[in-house]
mmCIF file of C-alpha atoms in Angstrom:
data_model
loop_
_atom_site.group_PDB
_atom_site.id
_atom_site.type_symbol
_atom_site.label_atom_id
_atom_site.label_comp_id
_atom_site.label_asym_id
_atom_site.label_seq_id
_atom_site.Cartn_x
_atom_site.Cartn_y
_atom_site.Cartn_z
ATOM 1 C CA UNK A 161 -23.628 -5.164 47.187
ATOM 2 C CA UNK A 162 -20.843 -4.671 44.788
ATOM 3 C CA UNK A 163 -21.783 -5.423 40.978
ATOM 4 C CA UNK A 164 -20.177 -8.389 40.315
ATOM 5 C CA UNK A 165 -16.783 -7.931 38.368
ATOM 6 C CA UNK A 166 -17.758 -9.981 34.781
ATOM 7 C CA UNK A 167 -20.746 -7.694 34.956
ATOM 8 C CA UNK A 168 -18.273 -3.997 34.779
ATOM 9 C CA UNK A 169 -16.796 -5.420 32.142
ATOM 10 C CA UNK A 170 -19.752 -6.294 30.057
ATOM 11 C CA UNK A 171 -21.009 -3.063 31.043
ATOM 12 C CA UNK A 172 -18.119 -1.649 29.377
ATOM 13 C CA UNK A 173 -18.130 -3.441 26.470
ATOM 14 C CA UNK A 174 -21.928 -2.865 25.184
ATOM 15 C CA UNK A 175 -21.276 1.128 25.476
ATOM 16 C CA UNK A 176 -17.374 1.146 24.508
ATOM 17 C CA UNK A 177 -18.422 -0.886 21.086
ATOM 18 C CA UNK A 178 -21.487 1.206 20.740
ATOM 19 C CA UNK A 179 -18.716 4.340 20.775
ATOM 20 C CA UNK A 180 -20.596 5.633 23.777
ATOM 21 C CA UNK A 181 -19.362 8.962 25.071
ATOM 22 C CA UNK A 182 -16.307 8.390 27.440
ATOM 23 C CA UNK A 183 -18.436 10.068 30.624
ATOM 24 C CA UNK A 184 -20.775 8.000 30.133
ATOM 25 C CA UNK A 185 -18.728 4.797 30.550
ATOM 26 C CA UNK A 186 -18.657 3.246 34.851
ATOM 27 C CA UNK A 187 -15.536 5.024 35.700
ATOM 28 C CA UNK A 188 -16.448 5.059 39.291
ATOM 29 C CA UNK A 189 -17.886 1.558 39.501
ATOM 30 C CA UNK A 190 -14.542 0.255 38.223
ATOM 31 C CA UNK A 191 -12.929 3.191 39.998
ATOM 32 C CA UNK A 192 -14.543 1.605 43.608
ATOM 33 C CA UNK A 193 -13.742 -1.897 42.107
ATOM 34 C CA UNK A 194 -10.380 -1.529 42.575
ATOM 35 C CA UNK A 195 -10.364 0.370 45.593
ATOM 36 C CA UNK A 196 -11.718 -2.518 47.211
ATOM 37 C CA UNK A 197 -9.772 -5.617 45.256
ATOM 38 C CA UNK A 198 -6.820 -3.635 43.705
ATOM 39 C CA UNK A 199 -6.407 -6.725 41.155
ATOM 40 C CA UNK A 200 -5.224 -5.709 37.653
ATOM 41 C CA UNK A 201 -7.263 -8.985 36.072
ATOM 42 C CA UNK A 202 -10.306 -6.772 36.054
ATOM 43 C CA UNK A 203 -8.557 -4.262 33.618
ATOM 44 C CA UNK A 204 -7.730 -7.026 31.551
ATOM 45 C CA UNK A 205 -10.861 -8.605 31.145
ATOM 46 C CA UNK A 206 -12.089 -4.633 30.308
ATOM 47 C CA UNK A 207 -9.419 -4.717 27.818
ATOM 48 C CA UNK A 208 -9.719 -7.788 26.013
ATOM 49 C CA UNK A 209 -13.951 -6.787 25.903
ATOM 50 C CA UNK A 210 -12.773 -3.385 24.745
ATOM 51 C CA UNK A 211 -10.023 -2.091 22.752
ATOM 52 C CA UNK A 212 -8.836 -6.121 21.902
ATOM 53 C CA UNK A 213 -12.362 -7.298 21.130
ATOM 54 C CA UNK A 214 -12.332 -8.767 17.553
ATOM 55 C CA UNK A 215 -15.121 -6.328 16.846
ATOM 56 C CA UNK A 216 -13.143 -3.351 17.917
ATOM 57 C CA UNK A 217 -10.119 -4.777 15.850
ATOM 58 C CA UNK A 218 -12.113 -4.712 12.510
ATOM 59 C CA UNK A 219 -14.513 -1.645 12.907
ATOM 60 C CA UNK A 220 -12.109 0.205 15.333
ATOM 61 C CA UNK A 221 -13.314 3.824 16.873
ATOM 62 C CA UNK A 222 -11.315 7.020 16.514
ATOM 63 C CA UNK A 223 -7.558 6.379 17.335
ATOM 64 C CA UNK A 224 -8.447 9.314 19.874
ATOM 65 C CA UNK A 225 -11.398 7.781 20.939
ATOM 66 C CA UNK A 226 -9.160 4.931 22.078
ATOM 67 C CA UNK A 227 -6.205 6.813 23.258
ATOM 68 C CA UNK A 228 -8.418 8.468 25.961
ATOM 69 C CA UNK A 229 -10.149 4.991 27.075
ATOM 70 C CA UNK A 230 -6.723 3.449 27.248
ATOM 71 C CA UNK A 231 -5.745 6.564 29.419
ATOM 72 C CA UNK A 232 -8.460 6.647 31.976
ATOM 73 C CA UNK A 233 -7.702 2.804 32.177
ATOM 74 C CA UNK A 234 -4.132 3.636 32.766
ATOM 75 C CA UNK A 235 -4.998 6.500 35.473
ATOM 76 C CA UNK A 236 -7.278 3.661 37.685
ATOM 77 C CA UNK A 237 -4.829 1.506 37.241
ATOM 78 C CA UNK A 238 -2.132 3.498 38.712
ATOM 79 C CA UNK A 239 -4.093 5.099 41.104
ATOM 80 C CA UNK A 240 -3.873 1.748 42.796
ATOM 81 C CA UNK A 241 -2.138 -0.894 44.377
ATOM 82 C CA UNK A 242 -2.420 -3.317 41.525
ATOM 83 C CA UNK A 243 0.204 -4.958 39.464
ATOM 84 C CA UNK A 244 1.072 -3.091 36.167
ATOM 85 C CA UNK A 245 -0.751 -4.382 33.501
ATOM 86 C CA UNK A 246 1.612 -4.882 30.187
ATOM 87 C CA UNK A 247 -1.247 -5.523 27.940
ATOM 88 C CA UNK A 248 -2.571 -2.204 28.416
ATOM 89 C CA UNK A 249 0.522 -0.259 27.846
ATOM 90 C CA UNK A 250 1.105 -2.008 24.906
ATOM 91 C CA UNK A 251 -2.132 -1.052 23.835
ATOM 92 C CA UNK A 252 -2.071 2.083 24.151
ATOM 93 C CA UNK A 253 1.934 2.534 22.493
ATOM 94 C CA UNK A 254 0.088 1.012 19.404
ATOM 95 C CA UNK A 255 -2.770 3.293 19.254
ATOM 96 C CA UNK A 256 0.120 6.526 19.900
ATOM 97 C CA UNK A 257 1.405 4.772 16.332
ATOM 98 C CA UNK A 258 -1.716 4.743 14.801
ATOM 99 C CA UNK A 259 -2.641 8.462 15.843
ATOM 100 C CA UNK A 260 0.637 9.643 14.454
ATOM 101 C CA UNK A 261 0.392 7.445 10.989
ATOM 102 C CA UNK A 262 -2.872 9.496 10.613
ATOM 103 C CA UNK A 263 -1.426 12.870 10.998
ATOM 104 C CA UNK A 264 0.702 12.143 8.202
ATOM 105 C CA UNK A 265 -1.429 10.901 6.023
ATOM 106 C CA UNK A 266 -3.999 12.568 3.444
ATOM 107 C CA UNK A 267 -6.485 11.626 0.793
ATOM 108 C CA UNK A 268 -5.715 13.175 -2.375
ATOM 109 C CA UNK A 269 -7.906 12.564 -5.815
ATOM 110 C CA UNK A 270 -6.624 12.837 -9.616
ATOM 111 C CA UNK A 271 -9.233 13.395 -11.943
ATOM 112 C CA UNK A 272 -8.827 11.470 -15.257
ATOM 113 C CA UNK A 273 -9.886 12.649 -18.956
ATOM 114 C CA UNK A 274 -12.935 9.972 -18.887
ATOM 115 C CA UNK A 275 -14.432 12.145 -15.721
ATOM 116 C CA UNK A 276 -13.660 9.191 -13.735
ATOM 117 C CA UNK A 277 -10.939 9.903 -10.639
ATOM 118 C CA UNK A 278 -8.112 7.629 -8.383
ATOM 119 C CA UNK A 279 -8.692 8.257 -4.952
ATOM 120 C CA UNK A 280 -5.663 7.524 -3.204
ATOM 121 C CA UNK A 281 -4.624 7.616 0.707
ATOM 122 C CA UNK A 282 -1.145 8.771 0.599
ATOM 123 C CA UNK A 283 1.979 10.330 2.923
ATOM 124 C CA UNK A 284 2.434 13.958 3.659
ATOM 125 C CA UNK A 285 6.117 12.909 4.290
ATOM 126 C CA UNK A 286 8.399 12.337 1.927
ATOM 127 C CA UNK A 287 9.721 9.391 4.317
ATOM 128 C CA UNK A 288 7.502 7.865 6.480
ATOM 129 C CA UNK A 289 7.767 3.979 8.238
ATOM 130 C CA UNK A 290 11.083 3.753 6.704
ATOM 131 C CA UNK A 291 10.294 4.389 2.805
ATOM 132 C CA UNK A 292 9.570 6.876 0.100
ATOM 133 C CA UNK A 293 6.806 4.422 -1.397
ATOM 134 C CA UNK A 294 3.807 6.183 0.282
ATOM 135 C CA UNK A 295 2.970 8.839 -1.899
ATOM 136 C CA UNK A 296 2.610 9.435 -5.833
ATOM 137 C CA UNK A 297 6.116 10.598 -7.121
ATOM 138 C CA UNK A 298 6.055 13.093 -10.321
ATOM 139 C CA UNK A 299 6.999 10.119 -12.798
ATOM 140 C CA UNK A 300 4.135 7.730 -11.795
ATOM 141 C CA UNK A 301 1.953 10.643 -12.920
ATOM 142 C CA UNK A 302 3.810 11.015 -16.164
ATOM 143 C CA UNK A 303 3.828 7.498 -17.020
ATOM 144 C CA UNK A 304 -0.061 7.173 -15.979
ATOM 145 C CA UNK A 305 -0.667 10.270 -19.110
ATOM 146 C CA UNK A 306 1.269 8.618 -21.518
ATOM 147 C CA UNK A 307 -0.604 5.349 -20.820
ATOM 148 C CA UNK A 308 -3.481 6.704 -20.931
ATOM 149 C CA UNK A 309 -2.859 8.593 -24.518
ATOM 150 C CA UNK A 310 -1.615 4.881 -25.352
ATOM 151 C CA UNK A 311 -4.354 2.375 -24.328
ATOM 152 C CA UNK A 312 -4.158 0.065 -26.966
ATOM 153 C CA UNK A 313 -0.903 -1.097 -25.950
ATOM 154 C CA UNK A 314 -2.932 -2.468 -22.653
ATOM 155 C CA UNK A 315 -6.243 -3.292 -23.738
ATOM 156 C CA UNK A 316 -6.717 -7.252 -23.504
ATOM 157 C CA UNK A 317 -2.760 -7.479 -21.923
ATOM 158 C CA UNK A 318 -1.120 -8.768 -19.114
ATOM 159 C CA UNK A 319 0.719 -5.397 -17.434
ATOM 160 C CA UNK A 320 3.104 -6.189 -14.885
ATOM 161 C CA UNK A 321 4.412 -3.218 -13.116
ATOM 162 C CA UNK A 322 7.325 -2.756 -10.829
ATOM 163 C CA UNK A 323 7.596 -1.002 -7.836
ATOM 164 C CA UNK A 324 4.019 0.066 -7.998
ATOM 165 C CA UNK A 325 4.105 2.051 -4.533
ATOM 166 C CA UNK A 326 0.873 3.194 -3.493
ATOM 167 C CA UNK A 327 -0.701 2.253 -7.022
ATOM 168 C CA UNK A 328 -1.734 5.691 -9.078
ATOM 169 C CA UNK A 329 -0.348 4.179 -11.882
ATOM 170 C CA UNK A 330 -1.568 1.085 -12.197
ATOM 171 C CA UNK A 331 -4.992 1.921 -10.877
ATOM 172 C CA UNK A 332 -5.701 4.619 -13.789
ATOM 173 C CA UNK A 333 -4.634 1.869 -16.218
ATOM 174 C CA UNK A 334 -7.278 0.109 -15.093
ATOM 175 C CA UNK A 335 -9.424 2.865 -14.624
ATOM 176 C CA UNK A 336 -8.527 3.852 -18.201
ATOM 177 C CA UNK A 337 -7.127 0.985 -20.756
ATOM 178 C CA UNK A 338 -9.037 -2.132 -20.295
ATOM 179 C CA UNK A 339 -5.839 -4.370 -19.381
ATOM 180 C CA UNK A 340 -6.986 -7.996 -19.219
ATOM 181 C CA UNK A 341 -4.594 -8.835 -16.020
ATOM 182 C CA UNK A 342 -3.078 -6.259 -13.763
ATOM 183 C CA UNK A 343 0.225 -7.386 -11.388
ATOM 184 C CA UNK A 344 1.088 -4.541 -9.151
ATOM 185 C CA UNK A 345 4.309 -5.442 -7.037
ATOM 186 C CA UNK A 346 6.198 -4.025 -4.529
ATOM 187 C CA UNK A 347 8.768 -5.341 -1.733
ATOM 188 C CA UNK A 348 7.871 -3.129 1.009
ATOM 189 C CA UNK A 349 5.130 -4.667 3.907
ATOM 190 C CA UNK A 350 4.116 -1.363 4.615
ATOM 191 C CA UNK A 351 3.830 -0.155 0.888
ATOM 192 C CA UNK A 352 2.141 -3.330 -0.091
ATOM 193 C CA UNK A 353 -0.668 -3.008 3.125
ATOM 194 C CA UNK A 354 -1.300 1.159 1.624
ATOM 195 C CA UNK A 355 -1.647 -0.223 -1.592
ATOM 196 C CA UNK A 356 -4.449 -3.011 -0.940
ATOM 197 C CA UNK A 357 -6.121 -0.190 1.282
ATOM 198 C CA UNK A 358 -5.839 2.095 -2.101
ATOM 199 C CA UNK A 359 -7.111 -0.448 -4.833
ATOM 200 C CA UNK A 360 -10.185 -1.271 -2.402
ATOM 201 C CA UNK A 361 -10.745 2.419 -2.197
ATOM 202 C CA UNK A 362 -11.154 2.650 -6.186
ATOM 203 C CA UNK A 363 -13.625 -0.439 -6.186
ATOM 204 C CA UNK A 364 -10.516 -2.679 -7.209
ATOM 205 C CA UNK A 365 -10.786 -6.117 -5.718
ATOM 206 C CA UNK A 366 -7.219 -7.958 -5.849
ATOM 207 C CA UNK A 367 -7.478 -11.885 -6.337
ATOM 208 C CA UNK A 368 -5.418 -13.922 -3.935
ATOM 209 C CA UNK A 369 -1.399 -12.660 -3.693
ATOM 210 C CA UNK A 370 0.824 -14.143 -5.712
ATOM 211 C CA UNK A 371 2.339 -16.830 -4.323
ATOM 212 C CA UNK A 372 5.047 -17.889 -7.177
ATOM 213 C CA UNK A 373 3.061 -21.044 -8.218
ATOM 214 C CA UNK A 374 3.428 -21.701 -12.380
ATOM 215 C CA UNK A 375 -0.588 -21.860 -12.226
ATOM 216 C CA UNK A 376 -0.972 -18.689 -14.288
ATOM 217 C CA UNK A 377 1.332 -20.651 -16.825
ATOM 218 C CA UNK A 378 -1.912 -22.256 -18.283
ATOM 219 C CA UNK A 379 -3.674 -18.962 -18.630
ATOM 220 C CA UNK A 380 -1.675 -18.477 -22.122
ATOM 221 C CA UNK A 381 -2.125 -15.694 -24.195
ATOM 222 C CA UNK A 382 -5.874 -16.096 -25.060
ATOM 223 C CA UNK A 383 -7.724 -13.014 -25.373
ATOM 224 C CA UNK A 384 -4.840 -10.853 -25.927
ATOM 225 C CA UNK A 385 -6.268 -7.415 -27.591
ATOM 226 C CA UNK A 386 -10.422 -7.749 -26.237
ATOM 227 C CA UNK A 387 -11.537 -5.718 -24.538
ATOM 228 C CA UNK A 388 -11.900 -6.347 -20.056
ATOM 229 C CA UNK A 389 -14.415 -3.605 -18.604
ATOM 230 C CA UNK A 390 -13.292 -5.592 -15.050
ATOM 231 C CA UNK A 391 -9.779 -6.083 -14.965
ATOM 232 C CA UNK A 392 -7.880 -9.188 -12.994
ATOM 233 C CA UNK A 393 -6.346 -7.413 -10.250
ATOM 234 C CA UNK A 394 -2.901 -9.026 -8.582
ATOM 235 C CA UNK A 395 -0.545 -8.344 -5.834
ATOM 236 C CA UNK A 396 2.636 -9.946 -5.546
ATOM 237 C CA UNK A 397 5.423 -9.156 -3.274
ATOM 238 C CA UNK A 398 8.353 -8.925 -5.737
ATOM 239 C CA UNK A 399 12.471 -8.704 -4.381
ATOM 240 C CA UNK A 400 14.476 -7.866 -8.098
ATOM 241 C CA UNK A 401 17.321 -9.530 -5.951
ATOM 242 C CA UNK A 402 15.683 -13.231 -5.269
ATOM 243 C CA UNK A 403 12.884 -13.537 -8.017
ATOM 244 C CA UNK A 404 13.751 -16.114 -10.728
ATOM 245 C CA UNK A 405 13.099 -16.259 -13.568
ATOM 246 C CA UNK A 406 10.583 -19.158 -13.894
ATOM 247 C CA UNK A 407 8.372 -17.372 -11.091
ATOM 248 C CA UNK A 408 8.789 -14.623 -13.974
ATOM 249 C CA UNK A 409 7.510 -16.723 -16.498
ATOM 250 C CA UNK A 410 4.628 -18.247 -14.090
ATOM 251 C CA UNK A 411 3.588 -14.187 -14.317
ATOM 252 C CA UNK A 412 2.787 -13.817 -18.286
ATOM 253 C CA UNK A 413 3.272 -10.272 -18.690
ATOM 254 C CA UNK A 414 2.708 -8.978 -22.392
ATOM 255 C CA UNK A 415 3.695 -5.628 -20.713
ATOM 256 C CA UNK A 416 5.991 -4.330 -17.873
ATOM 257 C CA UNK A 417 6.350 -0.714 -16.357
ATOM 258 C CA UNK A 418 7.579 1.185 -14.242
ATOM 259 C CA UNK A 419 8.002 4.553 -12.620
ATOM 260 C CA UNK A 420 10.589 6.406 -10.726
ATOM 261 C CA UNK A 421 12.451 3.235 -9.880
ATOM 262 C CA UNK A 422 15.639 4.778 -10.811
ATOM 263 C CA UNK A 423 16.691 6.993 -8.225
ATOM 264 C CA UNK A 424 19.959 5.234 -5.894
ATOM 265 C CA UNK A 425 22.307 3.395 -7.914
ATOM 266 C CA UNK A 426 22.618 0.987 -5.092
ATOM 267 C CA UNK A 427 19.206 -0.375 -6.652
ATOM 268 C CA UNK A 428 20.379 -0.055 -9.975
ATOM 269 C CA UNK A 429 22.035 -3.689 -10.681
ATOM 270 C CA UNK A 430 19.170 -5.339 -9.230
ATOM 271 C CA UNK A 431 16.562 -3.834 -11.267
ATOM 272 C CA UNK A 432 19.103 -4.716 -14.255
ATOM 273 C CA UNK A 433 19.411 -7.948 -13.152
ATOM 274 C CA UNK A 434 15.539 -8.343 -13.375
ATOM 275 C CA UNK A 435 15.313 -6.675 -16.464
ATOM 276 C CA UNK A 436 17.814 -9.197 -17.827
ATOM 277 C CA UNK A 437 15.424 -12.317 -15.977
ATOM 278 C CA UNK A 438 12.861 -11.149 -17.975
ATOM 279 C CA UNK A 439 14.678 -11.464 -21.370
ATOM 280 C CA UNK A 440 15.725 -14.710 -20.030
ATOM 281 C CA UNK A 441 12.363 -15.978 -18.996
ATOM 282 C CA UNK A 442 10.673 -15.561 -22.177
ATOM 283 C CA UNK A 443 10.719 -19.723 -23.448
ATOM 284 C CA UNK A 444 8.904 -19.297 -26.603
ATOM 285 C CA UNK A 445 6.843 -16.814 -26.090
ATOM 286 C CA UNK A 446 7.105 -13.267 -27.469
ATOM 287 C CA UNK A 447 9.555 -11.172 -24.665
ATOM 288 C CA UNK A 448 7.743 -8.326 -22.874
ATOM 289 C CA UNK A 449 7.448 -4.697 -24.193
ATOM 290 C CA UNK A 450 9.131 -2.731 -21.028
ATOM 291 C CA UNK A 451 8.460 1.096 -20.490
ATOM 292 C CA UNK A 452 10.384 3.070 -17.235
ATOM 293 C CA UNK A 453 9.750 6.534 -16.496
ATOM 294 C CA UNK A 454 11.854 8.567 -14.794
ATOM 295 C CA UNK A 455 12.824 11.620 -13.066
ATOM 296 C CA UNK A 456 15.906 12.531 -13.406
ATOM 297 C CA UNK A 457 17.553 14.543 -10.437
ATOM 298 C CA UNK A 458 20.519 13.493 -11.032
ATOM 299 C CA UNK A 459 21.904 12.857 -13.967
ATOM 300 C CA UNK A 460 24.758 11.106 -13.019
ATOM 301 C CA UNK A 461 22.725 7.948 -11.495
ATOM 302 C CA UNK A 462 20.696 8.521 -14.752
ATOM 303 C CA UNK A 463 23.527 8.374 -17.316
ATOM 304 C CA UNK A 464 24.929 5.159 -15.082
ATOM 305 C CA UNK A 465 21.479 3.116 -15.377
ATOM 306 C CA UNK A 466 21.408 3.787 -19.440
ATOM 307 C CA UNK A 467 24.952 2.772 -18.967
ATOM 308 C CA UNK A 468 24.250 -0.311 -17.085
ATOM 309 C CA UNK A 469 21.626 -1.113 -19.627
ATOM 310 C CA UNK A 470 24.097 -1.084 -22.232
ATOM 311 C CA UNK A 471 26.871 -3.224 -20.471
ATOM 312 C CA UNK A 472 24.129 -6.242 -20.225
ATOM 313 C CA UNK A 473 22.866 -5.583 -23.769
ATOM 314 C CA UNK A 474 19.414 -4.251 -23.479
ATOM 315 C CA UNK A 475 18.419 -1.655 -25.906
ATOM 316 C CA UNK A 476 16.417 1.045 -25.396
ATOM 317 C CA UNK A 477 15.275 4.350 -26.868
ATOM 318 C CA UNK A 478 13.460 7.726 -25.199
ATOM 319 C CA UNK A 479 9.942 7.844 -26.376
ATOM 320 C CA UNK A 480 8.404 11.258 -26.983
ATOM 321 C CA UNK A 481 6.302 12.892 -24.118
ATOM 322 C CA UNK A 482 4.489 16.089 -24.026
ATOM 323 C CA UNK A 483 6.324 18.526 -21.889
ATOM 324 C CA UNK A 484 4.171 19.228 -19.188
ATOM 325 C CA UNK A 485 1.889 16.765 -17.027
ATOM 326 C CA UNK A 486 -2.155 17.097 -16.257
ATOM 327 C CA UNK A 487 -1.915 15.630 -13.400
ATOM 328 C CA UNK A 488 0.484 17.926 -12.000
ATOM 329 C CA UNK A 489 -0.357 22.057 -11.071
ATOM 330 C CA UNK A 490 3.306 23.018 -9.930
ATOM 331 C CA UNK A 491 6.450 22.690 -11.386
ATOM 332 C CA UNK A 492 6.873 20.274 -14.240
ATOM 333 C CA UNK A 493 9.816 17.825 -13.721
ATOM 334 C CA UNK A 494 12.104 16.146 -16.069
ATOM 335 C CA UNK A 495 10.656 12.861 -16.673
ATOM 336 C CA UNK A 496 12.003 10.889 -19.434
ATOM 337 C CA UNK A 497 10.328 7.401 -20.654
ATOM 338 C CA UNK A 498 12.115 4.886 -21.686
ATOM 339 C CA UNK A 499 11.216 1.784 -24.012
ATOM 340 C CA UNK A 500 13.694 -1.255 -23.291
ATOM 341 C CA UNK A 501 13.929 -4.215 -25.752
ATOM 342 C CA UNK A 502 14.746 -7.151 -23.036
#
């Protein structure tokens, strides 16, 4: 007698979760299953004990692990007179993702002057899921030196930092300068999901995102200037277009940076515009000190963002920087940093 069908599926499940060679999975029990009741529920209850199985989902096998079960569950499928089963073809277009996310991706680490070292998953590709934000860019790695040649301007602060990307910078400030708070932000989804992967990878636990509540309001300044061996770690998910300026204020940065955020001037106003939020948000407290690196590649879109600062009135001056970067091996870039008094 035929094993009954709840039974295949269970039998699949203890050696698919226990990452069981393929072979040695029932192929031709399920394969003989079908012959007999061609009945694509059978597959689905494999599937959902499988590759959906909240298990599976949180400690998943290979990507090509799973592309090959998926497979040999398409090739019984369709090797019979069953209905097509959409669940299973959906499963196995996400997994294609996945595999080809992974082949352009790399770990890379960056060794830091206290022996210490951010490990970072980044992008091979210059453009990958639809932004530049997944890999280090040469002035996050300039502005991380400089910070790092300048902790006392972070030790015991709040450091806010825009466009944070896939975190370098903000994760050898912690690494390095003792901030009391850290806010990396970002607008990107896919950006902001590489980045949480990246802090956990360097031991950094974020608190809860920021949700644009006034609660860090009664934080105050307290402790500005000791010493924090653990920094607060934040996420927020930060549009320059639609943040006000009291969910500004709600944030409490003593400091804000930011690196190679100047690079389309279609992005240029808005950045202004939440530069100029920033001098607006201050109430009576002492306004931010504001540092943006940059590389400049071309100078025109350059010249018209010190422009733009000048048309809405925020100073600024070039700070000194050494002419070549640790971080980097290659060619050294043009990176300028600029102070800005909002």
């Amino acid at each position: 007698m035929a094993e009954p069908r709840p039974g295949l599926a269970l039998r699949f499940q203890r050696r698919f979760l226990a990452a069981r060679p393929l072979r040695s999975l029932p192929w031709p029990e399920l394969e003989q299953s079908l012959r007999t009741a061609p009945d694509s529920a059978l597959l689905a209850d494999i599937l959902h004990k499988t590759i959906l199985h909240p298990l599976c989902v949180k400690y998943p096998p290979s990507a090509k692990y799973r592309r090959c079960f998926l497979t040999e569950l398409i090739k019984k499928l369709e090797s019979t007179a069953a209905e097509p089963l959409d669940e299973l073809y959906e499963a196995l277009a996400d997994v294609l993702k996945e595999e080809e996310e992974e082949s352009t991706h790399c770990y890379k680490n960056y060794l830091l002057p206290s022996g210490d070292c951010v490990s970072l998953c980044e992008s091979t590709a210059l453009i990958s899921g639809g932004t530049t934000g997944l890999l280090t860019w040469e002035a996050a790695l300039h502005l991380a030196q400089w910070a790092l040649q300048n902790p006392s301007l972070f030790r015991g602060r709040t450091v806010l930092e825009l466009g944070s990307g896939i975190g370098f910078t903000g994760i050898a400030i912690c690494k390095s300068c003792q901030p009391r708070t850290f806010i990396f932000s970002d607008c990107h989804p896919r950006v902001l999901q590489q980045l949480g992967e990246n802090l956990q990878l360097n031991g950094l636990t974020p608190g809860p995102e920021v949700t644009w509540s006034t609660q860090r309001e009664s934080q105050g300044q307290e402790g500005e200037g000791q010493s924090c061996q653990t920094p607060e770690v934040m996420v927020a998910e930060l549009d320059w277009g639609s943040v006000t300026e009291k969910q500004l204020l709600a944030l409490r940065a003593d400091v804000v940076i930011a690196a190679d955020v100047v690079y389309d001037p279609e992005i240029i106003l808005a950045l202004i515009g939440m530069l100029q939020k920033l001098s607006t948000s201050r109430a009576d407290r002492k306004a931010p000190e504001v540092f943006i690196a940059s590389t400049i590649r071309n100078p025109d879109t350059y010249q018209l963002f010190q422009a733009e600062l000048d048309k809405a009135g925020i100073r600024w001056q070039v700070l000194p920087a050494h002419s070549s970067c640790n971080f980097l091996y290659d060619v050294q870039p043009d990176v300028t940093i600029l102070q800005l008094f909002v």
